Coordinates of C-alpha atoms in Angstrom, one line a residue:
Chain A
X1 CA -78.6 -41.5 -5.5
X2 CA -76.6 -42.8 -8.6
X3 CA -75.6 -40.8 -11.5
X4 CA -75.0 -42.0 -14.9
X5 CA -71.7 -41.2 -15.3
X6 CA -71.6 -42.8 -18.9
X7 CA -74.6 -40.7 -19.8
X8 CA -72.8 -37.9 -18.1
X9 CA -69.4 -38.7 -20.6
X10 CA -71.0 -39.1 -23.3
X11 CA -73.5 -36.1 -23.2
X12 CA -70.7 -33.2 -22.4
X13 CA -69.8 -33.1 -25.6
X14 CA -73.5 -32.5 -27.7
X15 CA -74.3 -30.2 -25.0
X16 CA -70.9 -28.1 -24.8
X17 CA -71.4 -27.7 -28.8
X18 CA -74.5 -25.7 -28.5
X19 CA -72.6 -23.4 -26.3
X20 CA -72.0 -21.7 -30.0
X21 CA -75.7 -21.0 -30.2
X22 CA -75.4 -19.4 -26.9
X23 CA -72.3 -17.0 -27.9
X24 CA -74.2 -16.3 -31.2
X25 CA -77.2 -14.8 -29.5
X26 CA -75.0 -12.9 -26.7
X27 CA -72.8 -11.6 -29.0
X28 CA -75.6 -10.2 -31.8
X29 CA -77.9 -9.2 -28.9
X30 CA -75.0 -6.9 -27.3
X31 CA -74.2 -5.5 -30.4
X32 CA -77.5 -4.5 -31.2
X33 CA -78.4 -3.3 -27.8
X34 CA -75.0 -0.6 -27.6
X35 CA -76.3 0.5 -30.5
X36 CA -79.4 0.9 -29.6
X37 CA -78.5 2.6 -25.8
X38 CA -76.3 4.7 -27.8
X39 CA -79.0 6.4 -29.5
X40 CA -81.5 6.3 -26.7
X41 CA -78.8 8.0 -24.1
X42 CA -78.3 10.8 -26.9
X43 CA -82.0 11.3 -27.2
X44 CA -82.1 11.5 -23.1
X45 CA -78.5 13.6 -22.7
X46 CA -79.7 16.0 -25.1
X47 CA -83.6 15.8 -23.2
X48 CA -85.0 15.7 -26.6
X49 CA -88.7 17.0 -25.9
X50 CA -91.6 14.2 -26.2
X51 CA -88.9 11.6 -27.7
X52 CA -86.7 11.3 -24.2
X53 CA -90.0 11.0 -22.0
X54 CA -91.2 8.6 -24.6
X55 CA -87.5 6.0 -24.2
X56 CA -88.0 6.8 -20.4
X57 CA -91.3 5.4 -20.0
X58 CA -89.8 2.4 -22.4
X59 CA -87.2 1.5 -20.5
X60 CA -89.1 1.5 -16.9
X61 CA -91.9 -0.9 -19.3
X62 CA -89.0 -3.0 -20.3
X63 CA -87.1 -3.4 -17.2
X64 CA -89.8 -4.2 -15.0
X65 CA -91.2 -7.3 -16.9
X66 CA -89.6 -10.5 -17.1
X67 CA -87.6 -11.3 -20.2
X68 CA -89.7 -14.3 -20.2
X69 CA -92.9 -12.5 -20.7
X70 CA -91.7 -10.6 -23.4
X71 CA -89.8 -13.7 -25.2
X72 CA -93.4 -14.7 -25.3
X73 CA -94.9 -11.6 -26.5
X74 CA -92.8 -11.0 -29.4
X75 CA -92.8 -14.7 -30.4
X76 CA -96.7 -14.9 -30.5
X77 CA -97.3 -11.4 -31.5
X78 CA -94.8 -10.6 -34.1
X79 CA -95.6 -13.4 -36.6
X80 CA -99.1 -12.5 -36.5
X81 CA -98.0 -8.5 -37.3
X82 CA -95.9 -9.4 -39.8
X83 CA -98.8 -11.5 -41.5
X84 CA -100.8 -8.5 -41.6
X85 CA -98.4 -5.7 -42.6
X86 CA -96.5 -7.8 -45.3
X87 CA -100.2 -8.7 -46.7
X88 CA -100.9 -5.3 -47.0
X89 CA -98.6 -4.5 -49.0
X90 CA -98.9 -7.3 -50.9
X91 CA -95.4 -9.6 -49.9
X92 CA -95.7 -13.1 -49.9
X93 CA -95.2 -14.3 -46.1
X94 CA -94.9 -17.3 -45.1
X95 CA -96.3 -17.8 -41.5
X96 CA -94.9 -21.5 -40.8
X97 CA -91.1 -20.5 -41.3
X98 CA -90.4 -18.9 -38.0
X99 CA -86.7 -18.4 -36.7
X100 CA -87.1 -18.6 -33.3
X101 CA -83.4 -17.1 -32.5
X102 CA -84.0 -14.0 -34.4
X103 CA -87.2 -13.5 -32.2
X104 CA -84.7 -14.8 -29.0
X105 CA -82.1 -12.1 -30.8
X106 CA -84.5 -9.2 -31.1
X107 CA -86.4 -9.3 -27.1
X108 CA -82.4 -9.6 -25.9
X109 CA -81.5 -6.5 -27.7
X110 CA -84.6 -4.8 -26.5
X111 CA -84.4 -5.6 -22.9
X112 CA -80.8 -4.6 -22.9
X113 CA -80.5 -1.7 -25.0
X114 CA -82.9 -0.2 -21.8
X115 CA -79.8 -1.3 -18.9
X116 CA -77.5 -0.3 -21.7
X117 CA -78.5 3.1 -21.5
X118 CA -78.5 3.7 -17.9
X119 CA -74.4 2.5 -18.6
X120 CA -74.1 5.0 -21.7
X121 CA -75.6 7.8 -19.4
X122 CA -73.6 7.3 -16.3
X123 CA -70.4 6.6 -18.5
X124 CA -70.9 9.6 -20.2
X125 CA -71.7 11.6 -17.3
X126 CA -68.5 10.7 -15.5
X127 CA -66.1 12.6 -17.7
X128 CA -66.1 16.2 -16.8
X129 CA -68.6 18.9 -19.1
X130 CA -66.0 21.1 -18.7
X131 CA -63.8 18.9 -21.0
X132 CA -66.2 19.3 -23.7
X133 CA -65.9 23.6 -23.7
X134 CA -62.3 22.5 -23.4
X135 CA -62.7 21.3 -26.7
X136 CA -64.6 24.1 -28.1
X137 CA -62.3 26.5 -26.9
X138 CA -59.7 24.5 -29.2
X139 CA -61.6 25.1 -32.1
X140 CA -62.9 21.5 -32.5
X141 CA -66.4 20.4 -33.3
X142 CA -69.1 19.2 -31.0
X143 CA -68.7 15.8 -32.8
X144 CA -64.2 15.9 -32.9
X145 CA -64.9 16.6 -29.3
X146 CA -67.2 13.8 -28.3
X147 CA -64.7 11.3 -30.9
X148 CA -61.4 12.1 -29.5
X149 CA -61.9 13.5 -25.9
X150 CA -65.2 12.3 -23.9
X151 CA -66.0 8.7 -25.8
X152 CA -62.4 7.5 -25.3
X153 CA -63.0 8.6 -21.4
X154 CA -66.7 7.3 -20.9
X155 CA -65.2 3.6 -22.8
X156 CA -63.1 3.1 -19.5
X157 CA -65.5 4.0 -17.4
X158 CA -68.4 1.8 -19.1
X159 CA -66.4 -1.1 -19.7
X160 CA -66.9 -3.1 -16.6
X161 CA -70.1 -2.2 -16.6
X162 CA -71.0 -3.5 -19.9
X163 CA -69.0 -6.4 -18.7
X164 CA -71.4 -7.2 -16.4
X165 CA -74.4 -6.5 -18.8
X166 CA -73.1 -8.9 -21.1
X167 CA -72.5 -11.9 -18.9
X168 CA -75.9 -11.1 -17.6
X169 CA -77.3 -11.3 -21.4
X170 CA -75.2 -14.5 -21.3
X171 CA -77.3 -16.1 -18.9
X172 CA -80.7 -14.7 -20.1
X173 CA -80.2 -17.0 -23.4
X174 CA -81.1 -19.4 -21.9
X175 CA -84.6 -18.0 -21.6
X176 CA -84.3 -18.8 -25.4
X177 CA -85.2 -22.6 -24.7
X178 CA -88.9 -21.6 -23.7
X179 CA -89.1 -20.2 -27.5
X180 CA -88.0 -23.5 -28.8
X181 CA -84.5 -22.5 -29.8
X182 CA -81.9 -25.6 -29.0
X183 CA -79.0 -23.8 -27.1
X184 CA -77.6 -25.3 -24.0
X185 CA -80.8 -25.8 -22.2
X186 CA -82.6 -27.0 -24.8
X187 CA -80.3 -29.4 -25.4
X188 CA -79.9 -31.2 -22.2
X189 CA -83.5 -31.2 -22.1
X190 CA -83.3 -32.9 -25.5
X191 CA -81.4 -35.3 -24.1
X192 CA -82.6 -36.6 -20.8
X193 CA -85.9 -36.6 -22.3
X194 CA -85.6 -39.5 -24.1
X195 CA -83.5 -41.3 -20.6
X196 CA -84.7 -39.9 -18.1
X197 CA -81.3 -38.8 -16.7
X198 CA -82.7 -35.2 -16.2
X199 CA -80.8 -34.6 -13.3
X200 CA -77.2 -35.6 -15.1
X201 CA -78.3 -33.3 -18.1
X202 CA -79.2 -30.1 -16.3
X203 CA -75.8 -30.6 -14.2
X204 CA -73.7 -30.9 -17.7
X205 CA -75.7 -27.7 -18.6
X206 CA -75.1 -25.9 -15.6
X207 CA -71.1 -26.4 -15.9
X208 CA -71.2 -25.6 -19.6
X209 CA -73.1 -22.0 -18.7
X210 CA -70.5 -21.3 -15.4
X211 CA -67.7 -22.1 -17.6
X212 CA -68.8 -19.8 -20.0
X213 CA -69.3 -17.2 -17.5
X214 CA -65.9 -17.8 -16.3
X215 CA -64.6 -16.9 -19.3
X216 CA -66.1 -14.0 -20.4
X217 CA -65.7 -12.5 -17.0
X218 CA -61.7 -12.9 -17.3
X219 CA -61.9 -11.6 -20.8
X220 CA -63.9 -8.5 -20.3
X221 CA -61.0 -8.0 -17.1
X222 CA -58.2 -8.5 -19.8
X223 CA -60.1 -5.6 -21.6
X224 CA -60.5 -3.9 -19.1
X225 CA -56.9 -3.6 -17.5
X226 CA -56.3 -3.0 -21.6
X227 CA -57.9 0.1 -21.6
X228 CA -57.2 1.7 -18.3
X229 CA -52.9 0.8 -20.0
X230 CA -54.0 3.4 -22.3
X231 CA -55.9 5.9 -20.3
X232 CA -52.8 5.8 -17.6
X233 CA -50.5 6.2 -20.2
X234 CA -52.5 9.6 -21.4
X235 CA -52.2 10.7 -17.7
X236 CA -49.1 10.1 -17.5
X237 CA -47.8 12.0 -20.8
X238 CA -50.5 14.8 -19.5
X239 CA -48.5 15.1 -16.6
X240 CA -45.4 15.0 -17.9
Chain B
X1 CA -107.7 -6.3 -26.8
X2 CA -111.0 -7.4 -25.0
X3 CA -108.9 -10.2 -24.1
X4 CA -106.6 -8.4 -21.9
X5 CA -109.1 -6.7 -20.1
X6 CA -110.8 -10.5 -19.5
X7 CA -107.5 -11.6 -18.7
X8 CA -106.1 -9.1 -16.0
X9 CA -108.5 -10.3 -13.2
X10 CA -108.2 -14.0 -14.2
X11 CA -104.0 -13.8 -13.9
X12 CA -104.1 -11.1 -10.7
X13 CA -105.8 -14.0 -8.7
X14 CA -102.4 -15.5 -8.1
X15 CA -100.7 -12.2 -7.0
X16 CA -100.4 -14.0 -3.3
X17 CA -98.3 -16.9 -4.9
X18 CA -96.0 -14.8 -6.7
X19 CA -95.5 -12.1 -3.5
X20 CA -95.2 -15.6 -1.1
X21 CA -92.4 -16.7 -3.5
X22 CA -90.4 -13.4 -3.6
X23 CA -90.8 -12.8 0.2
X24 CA -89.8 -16.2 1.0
X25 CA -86.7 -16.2 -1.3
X26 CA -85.8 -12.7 -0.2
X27 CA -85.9 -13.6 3.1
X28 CA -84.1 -16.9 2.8
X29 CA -81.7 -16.0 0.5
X30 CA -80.5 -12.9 2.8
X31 CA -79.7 -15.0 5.5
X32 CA -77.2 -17.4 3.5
X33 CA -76.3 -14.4 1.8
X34 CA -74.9 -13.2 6.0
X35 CA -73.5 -16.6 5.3
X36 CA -71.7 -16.2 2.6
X37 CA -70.5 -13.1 3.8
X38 CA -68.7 -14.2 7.1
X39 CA -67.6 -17.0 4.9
X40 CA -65.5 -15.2 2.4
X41 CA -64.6 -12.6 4.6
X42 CA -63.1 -15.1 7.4
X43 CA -59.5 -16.0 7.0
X44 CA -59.7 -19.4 6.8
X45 CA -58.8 -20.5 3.4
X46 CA -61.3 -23.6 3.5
X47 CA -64.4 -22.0 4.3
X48 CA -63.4 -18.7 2.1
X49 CA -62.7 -21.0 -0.8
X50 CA -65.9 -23.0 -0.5
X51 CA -68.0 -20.2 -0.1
X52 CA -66.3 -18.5 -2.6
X53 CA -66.9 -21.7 -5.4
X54 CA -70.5 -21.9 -4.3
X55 CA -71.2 -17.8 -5.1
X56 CA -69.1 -18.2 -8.1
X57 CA -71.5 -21.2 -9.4
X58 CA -74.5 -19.9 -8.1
X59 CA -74.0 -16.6 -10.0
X60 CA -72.7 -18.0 -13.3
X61 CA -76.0 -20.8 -13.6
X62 CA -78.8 -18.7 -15.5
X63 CA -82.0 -19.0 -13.2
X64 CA -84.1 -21.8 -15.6
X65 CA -80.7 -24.0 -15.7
X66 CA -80.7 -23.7 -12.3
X67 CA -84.4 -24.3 -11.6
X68 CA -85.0 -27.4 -13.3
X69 CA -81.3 -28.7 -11.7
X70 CA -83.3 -27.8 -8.4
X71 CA -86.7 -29.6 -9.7
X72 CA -85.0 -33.0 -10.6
X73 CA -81.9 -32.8 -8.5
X74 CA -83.5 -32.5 -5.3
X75 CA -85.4 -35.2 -5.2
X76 CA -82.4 -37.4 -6.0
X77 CA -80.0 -36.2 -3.3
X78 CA -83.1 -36.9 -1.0
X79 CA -83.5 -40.5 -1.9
X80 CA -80.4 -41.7 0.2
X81 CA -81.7 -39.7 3.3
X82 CA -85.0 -41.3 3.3
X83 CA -87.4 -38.0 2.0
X84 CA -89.5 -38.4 -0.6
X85 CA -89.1 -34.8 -2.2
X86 CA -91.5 -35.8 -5.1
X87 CA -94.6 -35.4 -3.2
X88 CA -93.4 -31.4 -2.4
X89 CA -95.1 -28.8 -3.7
X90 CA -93.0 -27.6 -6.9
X91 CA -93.4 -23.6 -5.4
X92 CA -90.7 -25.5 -2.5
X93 CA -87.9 -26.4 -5.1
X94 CA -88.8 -22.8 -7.0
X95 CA -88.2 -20.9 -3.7
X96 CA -84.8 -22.8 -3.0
X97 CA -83.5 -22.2 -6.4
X98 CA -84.4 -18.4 -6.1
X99 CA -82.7 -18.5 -2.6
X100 CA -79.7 -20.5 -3.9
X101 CA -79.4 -17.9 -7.1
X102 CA -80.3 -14.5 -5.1
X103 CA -78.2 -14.9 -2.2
X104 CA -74.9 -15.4 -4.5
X105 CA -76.1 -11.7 -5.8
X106 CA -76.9 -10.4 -1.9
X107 CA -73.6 -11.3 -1.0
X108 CA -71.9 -9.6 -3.1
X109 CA -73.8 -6.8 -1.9
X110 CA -73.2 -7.2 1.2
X111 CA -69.7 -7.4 0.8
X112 CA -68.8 -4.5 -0.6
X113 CA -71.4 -2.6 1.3
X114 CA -68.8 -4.3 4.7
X115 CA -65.2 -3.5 2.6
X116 CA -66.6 0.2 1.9
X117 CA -66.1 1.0 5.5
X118 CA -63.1 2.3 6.2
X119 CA -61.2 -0.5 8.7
X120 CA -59.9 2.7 10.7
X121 CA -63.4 3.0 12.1
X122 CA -63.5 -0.7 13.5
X123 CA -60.1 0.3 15.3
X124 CA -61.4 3.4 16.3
X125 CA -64.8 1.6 17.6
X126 CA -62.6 -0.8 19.7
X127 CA -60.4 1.7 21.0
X128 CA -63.1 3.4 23.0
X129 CA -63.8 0.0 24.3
X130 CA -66.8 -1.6 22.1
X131 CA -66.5 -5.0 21.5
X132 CA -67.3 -6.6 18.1
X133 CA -71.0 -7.0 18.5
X134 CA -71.3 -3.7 19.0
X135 CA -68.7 -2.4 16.9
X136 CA -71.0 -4.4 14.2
X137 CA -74.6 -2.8 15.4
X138 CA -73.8 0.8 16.1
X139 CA -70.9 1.4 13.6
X140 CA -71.0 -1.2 10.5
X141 CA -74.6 -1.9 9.9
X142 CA -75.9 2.0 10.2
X143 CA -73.4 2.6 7.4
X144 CA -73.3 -0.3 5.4
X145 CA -77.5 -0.5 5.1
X146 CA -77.5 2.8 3.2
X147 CA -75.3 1.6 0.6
X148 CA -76.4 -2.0 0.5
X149 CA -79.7 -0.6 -0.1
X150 CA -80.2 0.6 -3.4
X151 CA -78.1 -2.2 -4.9
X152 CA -80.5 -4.8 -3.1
X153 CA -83.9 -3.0 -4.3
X154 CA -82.5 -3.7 -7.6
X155 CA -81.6 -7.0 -6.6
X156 CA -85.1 -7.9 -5.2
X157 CA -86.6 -6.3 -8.7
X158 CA -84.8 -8.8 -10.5
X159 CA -86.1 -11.6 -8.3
X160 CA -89.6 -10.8 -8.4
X161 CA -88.6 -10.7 -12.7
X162 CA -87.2 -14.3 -12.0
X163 CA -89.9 -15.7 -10.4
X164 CA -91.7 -15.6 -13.2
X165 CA -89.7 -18.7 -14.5
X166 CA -91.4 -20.3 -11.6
X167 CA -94.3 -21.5 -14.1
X168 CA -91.8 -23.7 -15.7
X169 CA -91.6 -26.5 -12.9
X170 CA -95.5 -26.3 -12.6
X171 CA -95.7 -23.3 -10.2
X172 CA -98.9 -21.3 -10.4
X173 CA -97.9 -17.9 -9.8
X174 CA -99.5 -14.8 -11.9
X175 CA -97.2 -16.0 -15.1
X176 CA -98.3 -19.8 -14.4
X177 CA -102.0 -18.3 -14.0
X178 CA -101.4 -16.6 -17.7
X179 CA -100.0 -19.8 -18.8
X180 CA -103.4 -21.4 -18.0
X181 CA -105.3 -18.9 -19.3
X182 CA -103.6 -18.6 -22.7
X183 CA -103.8 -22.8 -22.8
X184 CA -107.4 -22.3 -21.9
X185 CA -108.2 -20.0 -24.7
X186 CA -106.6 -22.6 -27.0
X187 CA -104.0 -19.8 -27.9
X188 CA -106.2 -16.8 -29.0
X189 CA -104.9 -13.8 -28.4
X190 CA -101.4 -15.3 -26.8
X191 CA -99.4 -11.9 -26.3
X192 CA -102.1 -10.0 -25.1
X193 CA -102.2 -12.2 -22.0
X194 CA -98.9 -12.0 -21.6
X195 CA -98.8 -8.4 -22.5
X196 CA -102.1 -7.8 -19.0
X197 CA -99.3 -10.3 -16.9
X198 CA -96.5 -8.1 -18.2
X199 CA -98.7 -4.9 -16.7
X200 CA -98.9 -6.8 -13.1
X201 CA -95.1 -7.1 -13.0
X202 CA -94.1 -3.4 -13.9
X203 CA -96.7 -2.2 -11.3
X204 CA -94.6 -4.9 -8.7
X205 CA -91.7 -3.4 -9.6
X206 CA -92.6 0.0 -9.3
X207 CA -94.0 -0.3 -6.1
X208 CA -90.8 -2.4 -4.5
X209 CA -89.0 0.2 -5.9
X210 CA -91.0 3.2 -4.5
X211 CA -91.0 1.1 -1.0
X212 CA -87.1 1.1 -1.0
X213 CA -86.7 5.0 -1.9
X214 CA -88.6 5.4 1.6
X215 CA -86.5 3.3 3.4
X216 CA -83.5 4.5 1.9
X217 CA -84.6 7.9 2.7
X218 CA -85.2 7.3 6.3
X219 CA -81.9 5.1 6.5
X220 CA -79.9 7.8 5.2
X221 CA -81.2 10.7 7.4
X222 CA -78.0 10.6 9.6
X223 CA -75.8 11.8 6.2
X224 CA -78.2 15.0 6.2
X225 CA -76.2 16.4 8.6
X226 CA -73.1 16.6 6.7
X227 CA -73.1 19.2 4.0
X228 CA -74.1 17.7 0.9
X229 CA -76.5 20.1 -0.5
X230 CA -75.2 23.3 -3.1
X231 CA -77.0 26.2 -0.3
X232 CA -75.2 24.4 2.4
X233 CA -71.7 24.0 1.1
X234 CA -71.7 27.2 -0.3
X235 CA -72.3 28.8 3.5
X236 CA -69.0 27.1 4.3
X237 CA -67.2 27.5 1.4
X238 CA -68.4 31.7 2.3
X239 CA -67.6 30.8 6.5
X240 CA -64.4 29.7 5.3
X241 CA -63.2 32.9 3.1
X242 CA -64.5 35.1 5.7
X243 CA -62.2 33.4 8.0
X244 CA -59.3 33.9 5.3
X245 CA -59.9 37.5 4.9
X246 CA -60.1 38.1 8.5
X247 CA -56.5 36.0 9.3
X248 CA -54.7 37.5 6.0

């Protein structure tokens, strides 16, 4: 066995740049699937009839197929929907000018918003529901009380959590490549294609997605020890 | 719509690929997953560092990365020892990248599943004379499996998921089967062959998951005893005020 360390050199740095595309997806994907988990945890905190049974059965759905399958579903189906809806009502559409990260963008928010929920649940259900009539009995709002005494709780508690989640999304990005989008992957396949060098490629590609790991794990801890400075320091004035 | 219903018997044919995959990583990867384990629980700093690099890299590769490393890489570490890896069936380097990838998830399960057992137990195991097999069989494990347990169904849920990459590398599993199917319908009706394989998968997971409730339940039969239910506690919380009201 001899590696192309040349090869190796010289393709760190194309690869290591796409690690952009990479952050770009996470980041928009996580963001859209808090949102999204926000909304569906309310809708199964508060058992909303008909609507909670209805993001139940949804989230089983979408956690027990592979992101791959559904990369492919919304990448062969959704053009197609589009077609139809927009020529109904009569907007011009134009089939051929796909973005294949927006798809990538859109099945990562949906597959996560479902794990995100389970987080927003459990986080939520950590922090005491007699805190809430606390909060009543104080004269504040249902709303004051969830802003300023359970969300700031349920954060510390959901943090590592979503920590997790979001390294997690970080790695299913790369599913991205089997849509056609050039991240990491795709990249490295782009360029021991035309060598040969496969195996030197998919090694520079592997590094680049540990090291990204790496990092966002010790961020999210930074975060994390962040927030619990705050919540100790409540507990401590509390006490005190 | 018709397409799905054409396409559900056509893809299901490859069930036995897919379930051979998943049980052989499982299996595999839970034994170098015991590996790990010992490994970054011994003291000595070589072995805990190496294992604990090799968990580290193994969890922060995403599956396809690590897959088609696996595919190409294989062959070429094999070229100096004399094995021609090419002429292996691809489903070989798909079921040693799901071992290499699942078993950096196992042991972390299994690790904190060991550290969540109090170390006063070990002590108290070997005071009465045990000695560390059985200090492992009859106190450790009993415990440990019943919290290990749900984590790894969960684990094993998102193996089976993974396995579906396995098409990539030339696999034919139920998604490499729906892959076929789709190229052989020169891509007509795409996402509703995908949407039939997506079907087959939830029903996987459901049942793995189902299967593990069972075990779990059987598994954690010795915690019955202890009060954990509301009617129970409440009979001792009432035993001990009687007891109060009698002494005071």
């Amino acid at each position: 066995m001899k590696l192309d360390l040349q090869f190796m050199l010289d393709s760190i740095l194309p690869i290591a740049a796409k690690s952009w595309v990479t952050i770009y997806i996470s980041l928009v994907s996580m963001l859209a699937a808090t949102l999204l988990a926000m909304l569906c945890g309310f809708i199964i905190l508060k058992n909303i009839p008909v609507l909670s049974q209805i993001v139940k059965v949804w989230n089983s759905f979408i956690k027990g197929i592979p992101i791959i399958i559904q990369l492919y579903i919304v990448y062969y189906a959704l053009p197609n929907i589009l077609l139809d809806v927009c020529t109904k009502l009569g907007i011009a559409y134009d089939i051929r000018n796909q973005s294949a990260v927006m798809y990538a963008i859109l099945t990562l928010s949906l597959n996560y918003a479902s794990y995100m929920t389970d987080v927003v649940i459990s986080a939520l259900k950590s922090v005491d529901p007699g805190q809430i009539e606390a909060c009543w009995s104080v004269g504040m709002t249902t709303f004051q009380g969830y802003i300023k005494v359970i969300i700031p709780q349920a954060i510390v508690v959901g943090i590592p959590n979503v920590g997790n989640q979001f390294v997690a999304l970080m790695k299913a990005t790369s599913m991205a490549y089997f849509i056609t989008v050039m991240e990491v992957l795709g990249k490295a396949k782009q360029l021991s294609a035309a060598t040969y060098k496969f195996f030197e490629a998919y090694i520079i590609a592997a590094i680049v997605y540990w090291i990204l790991c790496i990092i966002s794990e010790k961020l999210i801890a930074l975060l994390e020890k962040k927030v619990q400075i705050g919540h100790a320091a409540i507990s401590v004035q509390k006490t005190v | 719509m018709n397409i799905l219903l054409r396409a559900f018997p056509y893809v299901i044919q490859a069930l036995n690929v897919t379930v051979y995959v998943l049980v052989m990583s499982a299996v595999l990867g839970i034994i170098l997953a015991l590996l790990y384990t010992v490994g970054k629980l011994s003291k000595n700093k070589v072995i805990n560092g190496i294992c604990g690099v090799l968990v580290s890299f193994f969890r922060g590769v995403p599956m396809p990365a690590l897959l088609f490393l696996i595919f190409f890489g294989v062959p070429e570490l094999m070229i100096p020892l004399g094995i021609d890896a090419n002429s292996w069936p691809a489903a070989v380097f798909a079921i040693i990248s799901f071992t290499l990838n699942s078993s950096a998830f196992f042991e972390e399960i299994f690790r904190s599943a060991y550290l969540s057992i109090e170390k006063g137990q070990i002590e108290a195991a070997h005071s009465i004379g045990m000695n560390n097999i059985q200090t492992f069989y009859r106190v450790i494990l009993p415990q440990a499996a019943v919290i290990a347990i749900p984590n790894l169904s969960n684990m094993i849920i998102e193996l089976l998921k993974n396995t579906a990459l396995a098409f990539s590398v030339g696999v034919v599993d139920i998604m490499g089967r729906a892959d076929q199917f789709s190229a052989a319908n020169y891509g007509v009706g795409q996402a509703w062959i995908y949407l039939a394989t997506g079907v087959i998968y939830w029903v996987l997971t459901i049942i793995i998951d189902v299967v593990f409730r069972l075990v779990n339940g059987r598994l954690d039969k010795g915690y019955r005893k202890y009060p954990t239910n509301k009617q129970q506690k409440y009979k001792l919380e009432k035993g001990t005020a009687v007891v109060a009201e009698r002494q005071g």
